[in-house]
XYZ file of C-alpha atoms in Angstrom:
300
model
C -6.866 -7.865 -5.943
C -6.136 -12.009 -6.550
C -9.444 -12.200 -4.696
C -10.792 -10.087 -7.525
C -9.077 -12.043 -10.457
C -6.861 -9.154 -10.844
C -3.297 -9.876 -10.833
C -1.051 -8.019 -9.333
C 2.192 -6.286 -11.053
C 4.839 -4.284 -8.906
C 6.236 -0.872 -9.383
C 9.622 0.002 -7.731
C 9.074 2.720 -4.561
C 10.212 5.817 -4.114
C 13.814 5.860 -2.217
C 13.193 8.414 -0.098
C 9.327 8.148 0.780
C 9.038 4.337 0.565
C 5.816 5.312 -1.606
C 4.950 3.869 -5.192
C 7.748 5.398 -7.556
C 5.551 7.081 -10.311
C 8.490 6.322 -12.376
C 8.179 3.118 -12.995
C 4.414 3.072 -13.954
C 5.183 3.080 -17.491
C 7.419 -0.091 -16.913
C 4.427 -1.885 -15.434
C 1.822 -1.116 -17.930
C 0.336 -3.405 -20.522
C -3.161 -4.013 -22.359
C -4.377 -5.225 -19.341
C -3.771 -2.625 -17.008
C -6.934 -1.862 -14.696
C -5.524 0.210 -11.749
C -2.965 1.759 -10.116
C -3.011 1.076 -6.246
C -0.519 3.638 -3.828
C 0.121 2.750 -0.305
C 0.438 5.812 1.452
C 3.089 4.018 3.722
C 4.012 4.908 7.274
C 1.363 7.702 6.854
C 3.295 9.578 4.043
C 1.003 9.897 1.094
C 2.517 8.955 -2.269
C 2.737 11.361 -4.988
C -0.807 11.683 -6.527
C -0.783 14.266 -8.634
C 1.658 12.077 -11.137
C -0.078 9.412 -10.462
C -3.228 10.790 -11.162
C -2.022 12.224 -14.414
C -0.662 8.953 -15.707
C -3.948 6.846 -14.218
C -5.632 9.757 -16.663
C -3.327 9.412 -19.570
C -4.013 5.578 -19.886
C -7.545 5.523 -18.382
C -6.765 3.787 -15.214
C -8.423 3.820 -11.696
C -6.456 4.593 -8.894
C -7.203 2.780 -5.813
C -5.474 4.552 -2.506
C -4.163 2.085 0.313
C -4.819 4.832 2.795
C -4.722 1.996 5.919
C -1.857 3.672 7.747
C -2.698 7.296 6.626
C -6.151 8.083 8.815
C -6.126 12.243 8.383
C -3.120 12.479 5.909
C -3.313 15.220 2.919
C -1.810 15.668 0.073
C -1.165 18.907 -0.927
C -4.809 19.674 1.388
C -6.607 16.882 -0.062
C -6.673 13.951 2.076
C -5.834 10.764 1.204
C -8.588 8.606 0.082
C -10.285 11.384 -1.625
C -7.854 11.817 -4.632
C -8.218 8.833 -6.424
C -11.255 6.918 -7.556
C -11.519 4.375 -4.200
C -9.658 4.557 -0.839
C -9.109 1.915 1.340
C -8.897 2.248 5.119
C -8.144 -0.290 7.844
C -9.795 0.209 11.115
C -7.276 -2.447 13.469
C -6.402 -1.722 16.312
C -3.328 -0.677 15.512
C -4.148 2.046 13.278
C -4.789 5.663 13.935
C -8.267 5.123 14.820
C -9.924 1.775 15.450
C -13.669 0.148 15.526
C -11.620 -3.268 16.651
C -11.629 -4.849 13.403
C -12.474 -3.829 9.592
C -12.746 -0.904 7.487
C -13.906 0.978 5.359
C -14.129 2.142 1.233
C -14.625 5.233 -0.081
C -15.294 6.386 -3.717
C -17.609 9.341 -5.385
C -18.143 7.063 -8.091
C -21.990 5.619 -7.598
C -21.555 1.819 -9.622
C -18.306 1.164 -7.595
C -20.220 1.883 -4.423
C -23.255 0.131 -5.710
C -20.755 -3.046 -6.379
C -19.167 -2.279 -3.162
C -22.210 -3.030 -0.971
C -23.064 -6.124 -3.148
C -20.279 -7.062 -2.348
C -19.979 -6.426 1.037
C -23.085 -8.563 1.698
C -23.097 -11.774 -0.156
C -23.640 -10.250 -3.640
C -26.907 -9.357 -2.958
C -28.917 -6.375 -5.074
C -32.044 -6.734 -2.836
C -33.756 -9.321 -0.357
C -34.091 -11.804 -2.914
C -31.156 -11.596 -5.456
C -27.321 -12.251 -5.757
C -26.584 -11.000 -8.504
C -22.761 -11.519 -7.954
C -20.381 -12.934 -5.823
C -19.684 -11.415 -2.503
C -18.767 -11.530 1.054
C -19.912 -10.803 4.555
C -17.808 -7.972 5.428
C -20.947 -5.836 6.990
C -19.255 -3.816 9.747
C -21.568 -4.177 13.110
C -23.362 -1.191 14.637
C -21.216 -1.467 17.926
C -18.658 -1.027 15.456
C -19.876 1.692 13.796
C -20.503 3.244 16.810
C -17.017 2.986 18.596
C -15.548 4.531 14.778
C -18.032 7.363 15.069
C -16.390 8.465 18.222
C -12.969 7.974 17.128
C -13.676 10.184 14.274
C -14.263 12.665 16.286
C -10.761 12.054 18.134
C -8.374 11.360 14.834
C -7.316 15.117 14.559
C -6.482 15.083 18.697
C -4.153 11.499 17.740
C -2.577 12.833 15.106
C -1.269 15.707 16.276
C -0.274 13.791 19.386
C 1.413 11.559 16.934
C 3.119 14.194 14.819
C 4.577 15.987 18.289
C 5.917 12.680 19.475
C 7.264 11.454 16.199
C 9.164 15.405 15.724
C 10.797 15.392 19.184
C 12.029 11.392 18.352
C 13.316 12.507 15.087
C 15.058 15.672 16.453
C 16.560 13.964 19.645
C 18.106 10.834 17.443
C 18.919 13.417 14.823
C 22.630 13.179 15.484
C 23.090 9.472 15.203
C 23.910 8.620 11.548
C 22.832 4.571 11.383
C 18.925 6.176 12.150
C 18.054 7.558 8.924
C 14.509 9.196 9.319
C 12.042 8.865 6.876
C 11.980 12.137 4.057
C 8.571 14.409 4.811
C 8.106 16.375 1.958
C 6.522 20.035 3.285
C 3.558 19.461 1.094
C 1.267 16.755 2.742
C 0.129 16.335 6.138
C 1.907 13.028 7.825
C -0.483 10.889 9.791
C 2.836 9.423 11.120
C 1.230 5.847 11.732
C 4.885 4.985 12.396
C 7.721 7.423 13.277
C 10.021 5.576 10.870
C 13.816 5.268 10.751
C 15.463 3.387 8.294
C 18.691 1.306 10.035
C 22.092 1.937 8.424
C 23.178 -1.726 8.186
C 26.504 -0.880 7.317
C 27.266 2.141 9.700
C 26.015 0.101 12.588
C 26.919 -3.424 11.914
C 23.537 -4.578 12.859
C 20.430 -5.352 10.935
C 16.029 -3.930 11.288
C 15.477 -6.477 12.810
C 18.837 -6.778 15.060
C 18.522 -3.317 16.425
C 14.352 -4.332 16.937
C 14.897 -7.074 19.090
C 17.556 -5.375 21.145
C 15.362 -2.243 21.654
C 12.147 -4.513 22.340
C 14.657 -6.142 24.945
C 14.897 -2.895 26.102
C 11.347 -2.258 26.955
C 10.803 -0.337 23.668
C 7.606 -1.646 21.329
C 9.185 -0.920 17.983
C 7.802 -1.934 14.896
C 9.713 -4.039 12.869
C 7.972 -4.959 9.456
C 8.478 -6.012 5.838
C 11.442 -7.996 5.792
C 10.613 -10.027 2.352
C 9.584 -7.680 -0.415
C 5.611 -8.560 -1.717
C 7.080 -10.616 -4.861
C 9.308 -13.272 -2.739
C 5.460 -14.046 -1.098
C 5.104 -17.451 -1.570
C 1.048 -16.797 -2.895
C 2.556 -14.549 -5.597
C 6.452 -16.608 -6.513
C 4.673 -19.461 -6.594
C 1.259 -18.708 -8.810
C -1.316 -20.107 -5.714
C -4.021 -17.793 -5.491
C -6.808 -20.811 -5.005
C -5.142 -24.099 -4.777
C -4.378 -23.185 -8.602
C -2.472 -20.490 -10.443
C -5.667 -18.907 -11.554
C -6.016 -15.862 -11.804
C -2.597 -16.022 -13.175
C -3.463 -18.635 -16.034
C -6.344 -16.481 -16.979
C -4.063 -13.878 -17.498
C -2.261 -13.630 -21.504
C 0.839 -12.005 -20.140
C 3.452 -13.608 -18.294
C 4.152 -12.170 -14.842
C 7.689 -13.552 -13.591
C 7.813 -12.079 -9.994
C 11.513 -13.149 -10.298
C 12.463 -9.474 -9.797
C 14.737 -7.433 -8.464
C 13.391 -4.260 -7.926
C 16.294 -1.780 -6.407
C 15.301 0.732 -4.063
C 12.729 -2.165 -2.321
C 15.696 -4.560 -2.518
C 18.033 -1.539 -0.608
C 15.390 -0.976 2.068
C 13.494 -4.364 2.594
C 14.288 -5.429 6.122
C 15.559 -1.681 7.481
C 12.811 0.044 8.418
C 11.635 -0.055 11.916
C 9.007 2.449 14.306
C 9.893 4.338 17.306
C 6.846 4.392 19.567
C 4.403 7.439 19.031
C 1.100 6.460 20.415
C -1.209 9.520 21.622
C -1.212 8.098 25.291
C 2.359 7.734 25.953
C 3.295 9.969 28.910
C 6.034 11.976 29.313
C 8.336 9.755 30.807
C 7.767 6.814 28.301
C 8.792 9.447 25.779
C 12.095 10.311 26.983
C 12.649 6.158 28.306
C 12.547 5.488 24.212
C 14.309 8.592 23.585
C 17.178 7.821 26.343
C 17.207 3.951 26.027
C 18.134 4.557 21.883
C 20.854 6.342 22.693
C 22.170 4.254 25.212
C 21.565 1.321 22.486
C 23.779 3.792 19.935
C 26.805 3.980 22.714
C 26.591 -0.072 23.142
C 26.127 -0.487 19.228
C 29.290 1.576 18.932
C 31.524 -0.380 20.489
C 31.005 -3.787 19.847
């Protein structure tokens, strides 16, 4: 977005999905309002239909962070496909992977003429740049390896839904593992099987119980511990060595906030393992070796 001149203003989340809180939208808006842009987080889409409806209202686009949400649907549209652009991240630890990259989709034909302007150096043709741009051209060896994972994201994700279902059932009894809230509406692409860590029920914080577990032999994800508006690009103005886009902007955006449900959850969340390819037995190690971890956690 800052690449873009836009500048960025941020909605509260949703306490129980960790998705944009549709809530706060009308906090956020102003005359120059462009977009709204959900993160379907963890895999769980946000709440697009009101969403949609206020993008409508106040003629907004809605731009879908879909990068951990490969498959997902919202009430059987998938993610990506409801709003006006969707964003997907193709690294390698997503739920498909070329290597590097991505990829945009829209239905609208100028944003996808813009897009492949500027995807290649702002150029219209051979001979023009007609606006700025980049070289984000994905390779054909790339292409090629995300053709064939195409054709295996249903296979992961239902690999990753089974494992993420028997972690939340088997941990279901512990009560400083909160799991994340699945509303029976979407499809999950469970990028992460995430758990938000009871700080005060197990005396420990996300990132305490991730480095004992990673100790452990468990590769859980531990991420987010600073909410976006304590970045130092956005507290501090710097988008290019300057505060533009900021001093283009005629509103005043103090990202001295305090925004309460990120503020109750930043630094809690962590992900159990759920990769397609773990066996059976590396399965019931993560299953086993968090439990053992609650029994030593317990006592201290």
């Amino acid at each position: 977005m800052v690449h873009q001149a836009g500048v960025p203003v941020f909605a509260d989340i949703d306490r129980e999905l960790y998705t944009l809180d549709h809530t706060d939208l009308e906090r956020c808006l102003s005359d120059e309002t462009f977009a709204i842009m959900p993160v379907h987080l963890y895999g769980h889409p946000a709440e697009m239909d009101e969403i949609r409806a206020f993008a409508d209202e106040h003629d907004l686009y809605v731009i879908e962070d879909a990068a951990q949400a490969h498959g997902a649907s919202y009430k059987n549209d998938i993610v990506g496909s409801i709003g006006d652009v969707g964003c997907f991240s193709f690294y390698a630890t997503k739920n498909i992977t070329t290597g590097e990259g991505g990829i945009v989709t829209t239905d609208n034909d100028a944003v996808a003429e813009q897009l492949r302007m500027l995807r290649s150096h702002g150029m219209a043709n051979r001979d023009q740049h007609v606006t700025l741009g980049y070289n984000y051209r994905m390779s054909e060896l790339n292409g090629a390896i995300g053709t064939a994972q195409i054709d295996r994201l249903n296979r992961f994700n239902e690999r990753r839904k089974e494992i993420s279902g028997r972690l939340l059932d088997a941990l279901d009894d512990l009560n400083w593992l909160q799991p994340a809230t699945v509303r029976d509406y979407v499809e999950h692409a469970y990028f992460w099987a995430p758990f938000e860590v009871q700080t005060e029920k197990i005396g420990m914080s996300g990132k305490e119980v991730w480095e004992n577990l990673r100790e452990q032999g468990v590769e859980t994800r531990h991420r987010y511990n600073d909410p976006l508006y304590d970045q130092p690009v956005f507290a501090r103005h710097r988008g290019f060595n300057s505060d533009f886009p900021w001093s283009a902007n005629p509103n005043d955006h103090d990202y001295d906030l305090s925004l309460p449900n990120v503020e109750a959850v930043v630094g809690s969340m962590i992900g159990l393992p759920n990769h397609p390819n773990l066996t059976e037995e590396e399965i019931q190690y993560v299953i086993e070796t968090v439990r053992e971890f609650d029994t030593v956690a317990q006592v201290r």
